[in-house]
Amino acid sequence: MRHFTYRSLEELEAAARELGAVHVRFVHDRARVAELLARRVQVGGLSAGNSMAIHPMEGCDGTLDGKPDELTWRRYERFARGGAKLIWFEATAVRADGRANTRQVMLAPHTVDEFARLLEMMRRVHREEWGTADDLLIPVQLTHSGRYSHPARIIAYHNPLIDQKTGTPPDYPVISDDELERLEDDYVRAAGLALEAGFTAVDIKATHGYLLSELLGAKTREGRYGGSLENRTRFIRNVLGKIRARFGRRLMLCMRLGCYDGVPYERDGQTGIGRPLPYPVPYPWGWGVNPMNPLEPDLTEVKQAIRWFVEDGVELLNVSMGSPYYNPHIGRPFEKPDEGNYEQPEHPLLGVDRHFRVAGELQQTFPELPMVGTGYSWLQKYFIHAGAANIEDGRIRFVGIGRGALTYPDFARDVLEKGELDESRVCKTLTFCTFLMRQKNNELGQFPTGCPPFDKEVYGPIMKQAREAKRKAEQTRG
C-alpha cells in the first residue's frame, strides 16, 4: 500500500495535521535546517561536531569467525566520509552464542586487531574529509541476541505471544540467574576488548527483543532478574557498574534503549494488513506498555530506569522501540513490508509521531542527557526538516538515521552545504535491506544486507543471488 505520495513539504505537513500526528513538525527554511543540524552536542567530555547520527545498522557481512569483512569496511568508510559526527557502530556480539547470524561481528581476542584497523581507518578518512576527528564519536554496540541467537535461542522468560511468533515451545528452558551473572562478566570482557581496539564508548544494547531488552519486560520471571523493576534492570545496572569500576572514565557508557515493546502482530490472511495477536488485559508482560492497553506506551517504568542508568554513568541514550521480529511497523514505519510480512496497520505518519512523542517526552524529562531520535527514514528527503524542528523544540539532541544511511551515507554533507537532500538518493523504505537480512540460504549461512535499489553495483547482484536461493529453497520444500 503506497502512503508517501507527497509532492512538497507543505503537502506532507498538511497530511500530518489531518491525521493528528501533532508531534511531526517541520522547519521550512533551508538555512535554518542546516544551522540546527550543525549544532554541536556535548556528550560527556566530548563535543560532537554536529547533531546528525547514523544508527547501528547491522550489515550481516562479517567473517564466519566474527571479524569485520570487506563489505563491513566499505560501509564504515562511506559513513566516516559522510560527515555525521555520531556513528553508532553496529550490534557486536559479546560471545559466540549471542550472535544473531553466522556473519555478525563479535568482539573476541582474535578479532580485536581487525576492529582496531577498521576504527583507525574511520578516524583517518573522517579527518581527511572534515579536518578533524576529535569531534567524532563512535560507540560500539555490545549485544547478546538472546531469543534470536543462532543456532540456539536463549530466552529470558516466556511471553506466550512472542513464543507463538518465534515458534518457541512453552517448556523451552529459560536462562538461569547464575548463567546471567556469568554473562555480565562477558559484557565487561567485551568492553575491555573494545577499549583495546581503540573505542572510547560502548553501548549496552537493550532493544528490539534481544536478551537485555527481553529481561526488561520479564515481569513474570522468578529470581534475581525478574519480577520487580529493580530485578528487571539488575543485569544492565550490574554491567554498567562493573564496566565503570574496571575501566573508570576511559569508556563512555551509552545505551540504545527500547522504550516501548508493543505486542506481537500477525498478517491477516484476507487483507494482508497487520493485526495484533489476541492479548489479555491487564497485559502481564512487556516493557514501556500500558497494561490496560498494550497498544499504547506507558513510560513510567522507563523513566525510572533511565534515572538509575544515569546514576550508573550512562551519558548518551539512543531511543528506540518495537521489535523487527514481531511488530516491525512500530520500530520502522515503512512503505512496503519485507516479503511475506504484513502491510502497515496504521498510516506510517502515526508511527513516526509515536517515535517523536516518546523520544520528545524522554528528552524533555532528562534535558541533561543527550538523546538520539529514531523513526525518521519514512519522511524521505523531509526527515531533516522534522529533525530540525525536534532539535529546535528541545525534543531531541541528535537526529538519527538508519536505513537511510545505507542509501545515502553522505547525507550530512548535503545538509551542511545545502540545507536539503537529493530526492533521488533518499531511502524509500521499501525494505529490501530487511529482505536480504532474513535470507540464510547460501554457503556462509547469511546474505549481507545493504540497499539494492540505490547501491546497485554491489547489492544488486547480491539481491539476485538471494532471490534465486530463496526460490530454490522453496522448490525443495515444495
Short mmCIF file of C-alpha atoms in Angstrom, two decimals:
data_model
loop_
_atom_site.label_atom_id
_atom_site.label_comp_id
_atom_site.label_asym_id
_atom_site.label_seq_id
_atom_site.Cartn_x
_atom_site.Cartn_y
_atom_site.Cartn_z
CA MET A 1 0.00 0.00 0.00
CA ARG A 2 1.50 3.32 -1.04
CA HIS A 3 1.34 6.14 1.50
CA PHE A 4 4.13 8.56 0.58
CA THR A 5 2.54 10.49 -2.31
CA TYR A 6 3.52 13.98 -1.20
CA ARG A 7 4.97 16.37 -3.77
CA SER A 8 6.01 19.06 -1.31
CA LEU A 9 6.79 19.67 2.33
CA GLU A 10 3.52 21.57 2.61
CA GLU A 11 1.52 18.52 1.46
CA LEU A 12 3.30 16.29 3.98
CA GLU A 13 2.75 18.84 6.74
CA ALA A 14 -0.97 19.05 5.90
CA ALA A 15 -1.27 15.24 5.99
CA ALA A 16 0.35 15.16 9.44
CA ARG A 17 -2.17 17.72 10.71
CA GLU A 18 -5.09 15.85 9.18
CA LEU A 19 -4.02 12.56 10.77
CA GLY A 20 -3.43 14.15 14.16
CA ALA A 21 0.32 13.49 14.06
CA VAL A 22 0.89 16.61 16.11
CA HIS A 23 4.48 15.78 17.06
CA VAL A 24 5.59 15.69 13.42
CA ARG A 25 6.61 19.29 12.79
CA PHE A 26 8.96 20.80 10.23
CA VAL A 27 11.39 23.67 9.82
CA HIS A 28 10.96 25.02 6.29
CA ASP A 29 13.89 27.39 5.87
CA ARG A 30 16.91 25.56 4.43
CA ALA A 31 19.46 27.79 6.13
CA ARG A 32 17.77 27.21 9.49
CA VAL A 33 17.69 23.44 8.89
CA ALA A 34 21.44 23.47 8.23
CA GLU A 35 22.08 25.67 11.26
CA LEU A 36 20.14 23.44 13.64
CA LEU A 37 21.62 20.16 12.40
CA ALA A 38 25.11 21.67 12.50
CA ARG A 39 24.76 22.34 16.24
CA ARG A 40 27.47 20.80 18.38
CA VAL A 41 26.29 18.45 21.12
CA GLN A 42 28.10 17.99 24.42
CA VAL A 43 28.24 14.28 25.25
CA GLY A 44 30.16 13.62 28.44
CA GLY A 45 33.62 15.06 27.88
CA LEU A 46 33.25 15.20 24.08
CA SER A 47 31.75 17.95 21.97
CA ALA A 48 30.27 16.12 18.98
CA GLY A 49 30.71 18.24 15.86
CA ASN A 50 27.08 18.26 14.73
CA SER A 51 23.64 16.90 15.59
CA MET A 52 23.47 14.13 13.00
CA ALA A 53 23.84 10.45 13.84
CA ILE A 54 23.97 7.15 11.99
CA HIS A 55 22.19 4.38 13.86
CA PRO A 56 23.77 0.95 14.45
CA MET A 57 22.87 -0.85 11.20
CA GLU A 58 23.99 -4.46 11.19
CA GLY A 59 25.42 -5.47 7.81
CA CYS A 60 25.45 -9.26 8.33
CA ASP A 61 28.73 -9.15 6.43
CA GLY A 62 31.45 -10.13 8.90
CA THR A 63 33.63 -13.20 8.55
CA LEU A 64 32.48 -16.51 9.95
CA ASP A 65 34.77 -16.02 12.96
CA GLY A 66 33.37 -12.56 13.74
CA LYS A 67 35.80 -10.13 12.11
CA PRO A 68 34.74 -7.14 10.01
CA ASP A 69 34.95 -8.19 6.35
CA GLU A 70 35.26 -6.38 3.01
CA LEU A 71 31.70 -5.03 2.90
CA THR A 72 31.91 -4.01 6.56
CA TRP A 73 34.95 -1.93 5.75
CA ARG A 74 33.26 -0.40 2.70
CA ARG A 75 30.16 0.58 4.70
CA TYR A 76 32.06 2.26 7.51
CA GLU A 77 34.39 4.10 5.17
CA ARG A 78 31.32 5.57 3.45
CA PHE A 79 29.81 6.52 6.82
CA ALA A 80 33.07 8.07 8.04
CA ARG A 81 33.43 10.22 4.93
CA GLY A 82 29.79 11.27 5.08
CA GLY A 83 30.00 13.92 7.77
CA ALA A 84 27.73 12.72 10.61
CA LYS A 85 29.58 13.22 13.90
CA LEU A 86 27.95 10.32 15.74
CA ILE A 87 28.47 6.96 14.01
CA TRP A 88 26.97 4.25 16.19
CA PHE A 89 28.82 1.02 15.40
CA GLU A 90 26.55 -1.94 14.79
CA ALA A 91 25.45 -4.78 17.07
CA THR A 92 28.61 -6.65 18.06
CA ALA A 93 28.26 -9.92 19.94
CA VAL A 94 29.96 -10.30 23.31
CA ARG A 95 30.35 -14.06 22.81
CA ALA A 96 29.73 -16.69 20.15
CA ASP A 97 26.37 -17.96 21.39
CA GLY A 98 24.98 -14.42 21.28
CA ARG A 99 25.37 -13.91 17.53
CA ALA A 100 22.14 -13.40 15.59
CA ASN A 101 23.58 -14.90 12.43
CA THR A 102 26.72 -16.57 11.14
CA ARG A 103 28.15 -13.27 9.89
CA GLN A 104 27.50 -10.99 12.86
CA VAL A 105 30.69 -9.32 14.05
CA MET A 106 31.97 -10.23 17.50
CA LEU A 107 34.49 -8.81 19.95
CA ALA A 108 36.93 -11.55 20.91
CA PRO A 109 40.72 -11.75 21.33
CA HIS A 110 41.15 -12.94 17.73
CA THR A 111 39.07 -10.06 16.28
CA VAL A 112 40.48 -7.10 18.21
CA ASP A 113 43.23 -6.21 15.75
CA GLU A 114 40.80 -6.07 12.82
CA PHE A 115 38.45 -3.82 14.78
CA ALA A 116 41.41 -1.59 15.64
CA ARG A 117 42.38 -1.30 11.98
CA LEU A 118 38.81 -0.52 10.95
CA LEU A 119 38.41 2.12 13.63
CA GLU A 120 41.72 3.75 12.68
CA MET A 121 40.58 3.89 9.05
CA MET A 122 37.30 5.55 10.03
CA ARG A 123 39.04 8.27 12.00
CA ARG A 124 41.66 8.79 9.31
CA VAL A 125 39.24 9.21 6.42
CA HIS A 126 36.92 11.38 8.51
CA ARG A 127 39.89 13.61 9.32
CA GLU A 128 40.82 13.77 5.62
CA GLU A 129 37.30 14.88 4.67
CA TRP A 130 36.41 17.12 7.61
CA GLY A 131 39.71 18.38 9.03
CA THR A 132 39.43 16.70 12.42
CA ALA A 133 38.13 13.54 14.04
CA ASP A 134 38.43 14.93 17.56
CA ASP A 135 34.72 15.74 17.49
CA LEU A 136 33.67 12.33 16.08
CA LEU A 137 32.03 9.84 18.46
CA ILE A 138 31.90 6.10 17.61
CA PRO A 139 30.25 3.95 20.30
CA VAL A 140 30.30 0.20 19.70
CA GLN A 141 27.07 -1.64 20.45
CA LEU A 142 27.57 -4.70 22.66
CA THR A 143 24.85 -7.31 22.36
CA HIS A 144 23.62 -10.79 23.06
CA SER A 145 20.83 -11.77 20.67
CA GLY A 146 19.02 -13.96 23.19
CA ARG A 147 15.84 -15.39 21.70
CA TYR A 148 17.17 -14.58 18.22
CA SER A 149 20.61 -16.13 18.67
CA HIS A 150 21.98 -18.57 16.10
CA PRO A 151 21.96 -21.53 16.14
CA ALA A 152 20.28 -21.91 19.57
CA ARG A 153 17.93 -19.38 21.15
CA ILE A 154 18.41 -18.21 24.73
CA ILE A 155 15.29 -16.76 26.32
CA ALA A 156 14.77 -14.66 29.43
CA TYR A 157 11.15 -15.63 30.10
CA HIS A 158 8.04 -16.95 28.37
CA ASN A 159 5.72 -14.45 26.77
CA PRO A 160 3.27 -16.83 25.03
CA LEU A 161 2.55 -14.33 22.25
CA ILE A 162 6.22 -13.92 21.39
CA ASP A 163 6.67 -17.67 21.82
CA GLN A 164 3.92 -18.14 19.22
CA LYS A 165 5.60 -15.75 16.77
CA THR A 166 9.02 -17.34 17.21
CA GLY A 167 7.99 -20.99 17.44
CA THR A 168 9.29 -21.33 21.00
CA PRO A 169 7.82 -24.31 22.90
CA PRO A 170 6.23 -23.43 26.26
CA ASP A 171 8.61 -25.79 28.05
CA TYR A 172 11.77 -24.34 26.44
CA PRO A 173 14.32 -23.69 29.21
CA VAL A 174 14.88 -20.14 30.42
CA ILE A 175 18.42 -18.86 31.05
CA SER A 176 19.23 -19.22 34.75
CA ASP A 177 20.23 -16.48 37.17
CA ASP A 178 23.70 -17.98 37.51
CA GLU A 179 24.15 -18.00 33.72
CA LEU A 180 23.06 -14.37 33.55
CA GLU A 181 25.55 -13.43 36.24
CA ARG A 182 28.35 -15.05 34.24
CA LEU A 183 27.15 -13.26 31.10
CA GLU A 184 27.54 -9.92 32.90
CA ASP A 185 31.26 -10.61 33.01
CA ASP A 186 31.28 -11.43 29.30
CA TYR A 187 29.96 -7.93 28.65
CA VAL A 188 32.74 -6.48 30.80
CA ARG A 189 35.36 -8.52 28.94
CA ALA A 190 33.93 -7.34 25.61
CA ALA A 191 34.07 -3.75 26.84
CA GLY A 192 37.75 -4.24 27.67
CA LEU A 193 38.38 -5.60 24.17
CA ALA A 194 36.55 -2.59 22.72
CA LEU A 195 38.86 -0.31 24.68
CA GLU A 196 41.88 -2.29 23.47
CA ALA A 197 40.68 -1.83 19.88
CA GLY A 198 40.51 1.94 20.37
CA PHE A 199 36.82 2.55 21.04
CA THR A 200 36.15 5.21 23.66
CA ALA A 201 32.43 4.47 24.09
CA VAL A 202 30.35 1.31 24.48
CA ASP A 203 26.59 0.80 24.15
CA ILE A 204 24.86 -1.79 26.31
CA LYS A 205 22.14 -2.67 23.79
CA ALA A 206 18.67 -3.17 25.27
CA THR A 207 16.20 -3.02 22.43
CA HIS A 208 14.42 -4.92 19.62
CA GLY A 209 13.60 -8.02 21.68
CA TYR A 210 17.17 -9.20 22.21
CA LEU A 211 18.24 -10.61 25.57
CA LEU A 212 18.67 -7.46 27.66
CA SER A 213 15.53 -5.96 26.15
CA GLU A 214 13.59 -9.12 26.95
CA LEU A 215 14.82 -9.01 30.55
CA LEU A 216 13.31 -5.54 30.97
CA GLY A 217 9.86 -6.99 30.22
CA ALA A 218 10.32 -10.16 32.30
CA LYS A 219 7.61 -9.35 34.85
CA THR A 220 6.61 -13.00 35.20
CA ARG A 221 10.19 -14.29 35.62
CA GLU A 222 11.18 -15.54 39.06
CA GLY A 223 14.51 -14.93 40.77
CA ARG A 224 17.03 -12.10 40.87
CA TYR A 225 16.45 -10.91 37.29
CA GLY A 226 12.65 -10.88 37.03
CA GLY A 227 9.50 -9.51 38.58
CA SER A 228 10.17 -6.10 40.12
CA LEU A 229 11.64 -3.20 38.16
CA GLU A 230 14.75 -3.38 40.35
CA ASN A 231 15.24 -7.01 39.34
CA ARG A 232 14.47 -6.49 35.65
CA THR A 233 17.08 -3.72 35.41
CA ARG A 234 19.61 -5.61 37.56
CA PHE A 235 21.58 -7.12 34.66
CA ILE A 236 22.08 -3.79 32.88
CA ARG A 237 22.91 -1.92 36.07
CA ASN A 238 25.39 -4.59 37.15
CA VAL A 239 27.13 -4.42 33.77
CA LEU A 240 27.28 -0.62 33.84
CA GLY A 241 28.68 -0.68 37.36
CA LYS A 242 31.29 -3.33 36.58
CA ILE A 243 32.49 -1.52 33.46
CA ARG A 244 32.79 1.79 35.30
CA ALA A 245 34.58 0.11 38.24
CA ARG A 246 37.08 -1.64 35.96
CA PHE A 247 37.75 0.99 33.30
CA GLY A 248 36.83 4.24 35.00
CA ARG A 249 36.06 7.04 32.57
CA ARG A 250 38.19 5.61 29.79
CA LEU A 251 34.95 4.27 28.31
CA MET A 252 31.86 6.41 27.86
CA LEU A 253 28.70 4.47 28.74
CA CYS A 254 25.89 4.63 26.19
CA MET A 255 22.68 2.73 25.63
CA ARG A 256 20.25 2.08 22.81
CA LEU A 257 17.10 1.53 24.81
CA GLY A 258 13.84 0.13 23.51
CA CYS A 259 11.28 2.27 25.33
CA TYR A 260 8.07 0.58 24.15
CA ASP A 261 7.74 -3.09 23.23
CA GLY A 262 4.16 -3.12 21.95
CA VAL A 263 2.55 -6.52 21.27
CA PRO A 264 3.27 -9.09 18.54
CA TYR A 265 1.39 -8.69 15.25
CA GLU A 266 0.41 -11.18 12.58
CA ARG A 267 -0.63 -10.88 8.94
CA ASP A 268 -4.35 -11.02 8.30
CA GLY A 269 -4.82 -13.76 5.73
CA GLN A 270 -7.57 -11.91 3.87
CA THR A 271 -6.38 -8.30 3.89
CA GLY A 272 -2.63 -8.75 4.34
CA ILE A 273 -2.74 -6.00 6.98
CA GLY A 274 -1.07 -6.47 10.34
CA ARG A 275 -3.24 -7.16 13.36
CA PRO A 276 -2.22 -7.70 16.99
CA LEU A 277 -2.32 -11.23 18.32
CA PRO A 278 -5.14 -11.58 20.86
CA TYR A 279 -3.79 -10.34 24.18
CA PRO A 280 -5.06 -10.43 27.77
CA VAL A 281 -5.90 -7.32 29.78
CA PRO A 282 -4.23 -6.44 32.00
CA TYR A 283 -1.22 -7.30 29.86
CA PRO A 284 1.26 -9.05 32.19
CA TRP A 285 4.41 -8.83 30.03
CA GLY A 286 6.50 -6.30 28.18
CA TRP A 287 8.29 -3.04 28.74
CA GLY A 288 7.01 0.51 28.36
CA VAL A 289 3.48 -0.77 27.67
CA ASN A 290 0.22 0.34 29.23
CA PRO A 291 -1.00 -2.88 30.91
CA MET A 292 -4.63 -1.87 30.34
CA ASN A 293 -3.98 -1.14 26.65
CA PRO A 294 -0.63 -2.53 25.48
CA LEU A 295 -1.11 -0.85 22.09
CA GLU A 296 -0.15 2.37 23.91
CA PRO A 297 3.17 3.31 25.54
CA ASP A 298 3.47 3.91 29.27
CA LEU A 299 6.82 5.47 30.15
CA THR A 300 6.54 5.35 33.94
CA GLU A 301 8.98 2.45 34.42
CA VAL A 302 11.14 3.60 31.51
CA LYS A 303 11.75 6.97 33.16
CA GLN A 304 12.66 5.38 36.50
CA ALA A 305 15.06 3.01 34.76
CA ILE A 306 16.72 5.88 32.88
CA ARG A 307 17.21 7.73 36.20
CA TRP A 308 19.04 4.68 37.53
CA PHE A 309 21.07 4.25 34.34
CA VAL A 310 22.20 7.88 34.55
CA GLU A 311 23.23 7.31 38.17
CA ASP A 312 25.25 4.33 36.90
CA GLY A 313 27.09 6.54 34.41
CA VAL A 314 25.13 6.48 31.12
CA GLU A 315 25.90 9.67 29.20
CA LEU A 316 24.15 9.09 25.87
CA LEU A 317 20.81 7.40 25.13
CA ASN A 318 19.50 6.24 21.75
CA VAL A 319 15.69 5.95 21.90
CA SER A 320 14.14 3.03 20.02
CA MET A 321 11.04 0.83 20.26
CA GLY A 322 9.34 -2.29 18.95
CA SER A 323 10.86 -5.46 17.53
CA PRO A 324 11.66 -6.15 13.87
CA TYR A 325 10.67 -9.77 14.51
CA TYR A 326 7.12 -9.34 15.72
CA ASN A 327 5.92 -5.74 15.13
CA PRO A 328 8.25 -4.08 12.59
CA HIS A 329 5.91 -1.19 11.83
CA ILE A 330 6.46 0.15 15.36
CA GLY A 331 10.23 0.30 15.12
CA ARG A 332 10.50 1.41 11.50
CA PRO A 333 7.44 2.79 9.71
CA PHE A 334 7.65 1.51 6.14
CA GLU A 335 6.19 1.98 2.68
CA LYS A 336 6.47 -1.68 1.71
CA PRO A 337 6.88 -4.69 4.02
CA ASP A 338 9.57 -7.28 3.56
CA GLU A 339 8.32 -10.29 1.61
CA GLY A 340 5.72 -12.35 3.46
CA ASN A 341 5.22 -9.79 6.23
CA TYR A 342 2.17 -7.70 6.94
CA GLU A 343 1.13 -4.35 5.48
CA GLN A 344 1.13 -1.31 7.78
CA PRO A 345 -1.83 -1.47 10.21
CA GLU A 346 -1.66 2.33 10.61
CA HIS A 347 -0.60 5.27 8.49
CA PRO A 348 3.21 5.47 8.75
CA LEU A 349 2.96 9.10 9.87
CA LEU A 350 1.31 7.87 13.04
CA GLY A 351 4.27 5.57 13.65
CA VAL A 352 6.66 8.48 13.09
CA ASP A 353 4.57 10.54 15.50
CA ARG A 354 4.84 7.80 18.15
CA HIS A 355 8.63 7.85 17.84
CA PHE A 356 8.77 11.63 18.13
CA ARG A 357 6.28 11.71 21.01
CA VAL A 358 8.14 9.13 23.10
CA ALA A 359 11.63 10.47 22.40
CA GLY A 360 10.48 14.04 22.94
CA GLU A 361 8.91 13.28 26.29
CA LEU A 362 12.03 11.46 27.45
CA GLN A 363 14.42 14.16 26.23
CA GLN A 364 12.40 16.87 27.99
CA THR A 365 12.27 14.78 31.17
CA PHE A 366 16.08 14.37 31.10
CA PRO A 367 17.36 17.59 29.47
CA GLU A 368 20.94 16.98 30.63
CA LEU A 369 21.11 13.55 28.96
CA PRO A 370 21.65 13.86 25.19
CA MET A 371 19.38 11.52 23.25
CA VAL A 372 19.29 10.25 19.69
CA GLY A 373 15.92 10.11 17.94
CA THR A 374 14.67 7.35 15.65
CA GLY A 375 11.83 6.95 13.14
CA TYR A 376 12.94 9.48 10.54
CA SER A 377 13.54 7.45 7.38
CA TRP A 378 9.93 7.22 6.20
CA LEU A 379 9.86 11.02 5.84
CA GLN A 380 12.35 10.65 2.95
CA LYS A 381 14.01 13.94 1.98
CA TYR A 382 11.98 15.84 4.58
CA PHE A 383 13.39 13.98 7.58
CA ILE A 384 15.95 16.72 8.09
CA HIS A 385 13.19 19.32 8.33
CA ALA A 386 11.44 17.24 11.02
CA GLY A 387 14.70 16.63 12.83
CA ALA A 388 15.49 20.32 12.83
CA ALA A 389 12.09 21.03 14.39
CA ASN A 390 12.68 18.46 17.13
CA ILE A 391 16.09 19.97 17.91
CA GLU A 392 14.67 23.49 17.89
CA ASP A 393 11.92 22.45 20.33
CA GLY A 394 14.38 20.72 22.68
CA ARG A 395 12.76 17.36 21.97
CA ILE A 396 15.95 15.63 20.82
CA ARG A 397 19.68 16.35 20.58
CA PHE A 398 20.71 14.06 17.71
CA VAL A 399 18.71 13.19 14.59
CA GLY A 400 19.48 9.54 13.88
CA ILE A 401 19.10 7.82 10.52
CA GLY A 402 19.38 4.06 9.96
CA ARG A 403 18.19 2.58 6.66
CA GLY A 404 18.61 6.00 5.09
CA ALA A 405 22.35 5.91 5.75
CA LEU A 406 22.73 2.70 3.74
CA THR A 407 21.13 4.53 0.83
CA TYR A 408 22.73 7.93 1.35
CA PRO A 409 25.84 7.66 3.56
CA ASP A 410 26.89 11.28 2.89
CA PHE A 411 23.53 12.86 3.69
CA ALA A 412 25.18 15.02 6.35
CA ARG A 413 27.37 16.73 3.78
CA ASP A 414 24.34 17.85 1.77
CA VAL A 415 22.62 19.06 4.95
CA LEU A 416 25.60 21.15 5.95
CA GLU A 417 26.33 22.51 2.47
CA LYS A 418 22.81 22.87 1.03
CA GLY A 419 20.27 22.53 3.81
CA GLU A 420 18.40 19.96 1.73
CA LEU A 421 18.66 16.41 0.45
CA ASP A 422 18.73 14.96 -3.06
CA GLU A 423 15.36 13.27 -3.56
CA SER A 424 16.87 10.73 -5.96
CA ARG A 425 19.14 9.38 -3.22
CA VAL A 426 16.90 9.09 -0.15
CA CYS A 427 15.60 5.79 1.22
CA LYS A 428 12.05 4.98 0.10
CA THR A 429 11.55 2.42 2.94
CA LEU A 430 10.90 -0.44 0.53
CA THR A 431 12.53 -2.92 2.94
CA PHE A 432 14.92 -4.63 0.51
CA CYS A 433 17.60 -4.38 3.21
CA THR A 434 15.42 -6.40 5.58
CA PHE A 435 14.74 -8.99 2.90
CA LEU A 436 18.48 -9.55 2.49
CA MET A 437 18.99 -9.72 6.25
CA ARG A 438 16.44 -12.52 6.52
CA GLN A 439 17.99 -14.67 3.78
CA LYS A 440 20.17 -17.53 5.06
CA ASN A 441 20.40 -19.88 2.07
CA ASN A 442 24.00 -19.50 0.98
CA GLU A 443 27.31 -21.16 1.75
CA LEU A 444 28.08 -18.68 4.55
CA GLY A 445 24.66 -19.12 6.14
CA GLN A 446 23.77 -15.45 5.69
CA PHE A 447 23.48 -12.91 2.88
CA PRO A 448 24.92 -9.46 3.59
CA THR A 449 22.48 -6.58 3.72
CA GLY A 450 22.51 -3.23 2.01
CA CYS A 451 20.42 -1.16 -0.39
CA PRO A 452 19.92 -2.88 -3.79
CA PRO A 453 17.93 -0.01 -5.39
CA PHE A 454 20.45 2.72 -4.55
CA ASP A 455 23.70 0.77 -4.24
CA LYS A 456 23.08 -1.41 -7.27
CA GLU A 457 26.67 -2.16 -8.24
CA VAL A 458 27.35 -4.02 -5.01
CA TYR A 459 23.96 -5.15 -3.70
CA GLY A 460 22.07 -5.62 -6.96
CA PRO A 461 23.88 -8.91 -7.75
CA ILE A 462 23.55 -9.99 -4.10
CA MET A 463 19.79 -9.39 -4.29
CA LYS A 464 19.55 -11.56 -7.41
CA GLN A 465 21.50 -14.34 -5.70
CA ALA A 466 19.31 -14.13 -2.60
CA ARG A 467 16.08 -14.30 -4.61
CA GLU A 468 17.34 -17.27 -6.59
CA ALA A 469 18.46 -19.05 -3.42
CA LYS A 470 15.06 -18.43 -1.85
CA ARG A 471 13.28 -19.74 -4.97
CA LYS A 472 15.33 -22.93 -4.98
CA ALA A 473 14.78 -23.45 -1.25
CA GLU A 474 11.02 -23.07 -1.70
CA GLN A 475 11.04 -25.53 -4.61
CA THR A 476 12.95 -28.03 -2.49
CA ARG A 477 10.48 -27.68 0.39
CA GLY A 478 7.57 -27.91 -2.04
#
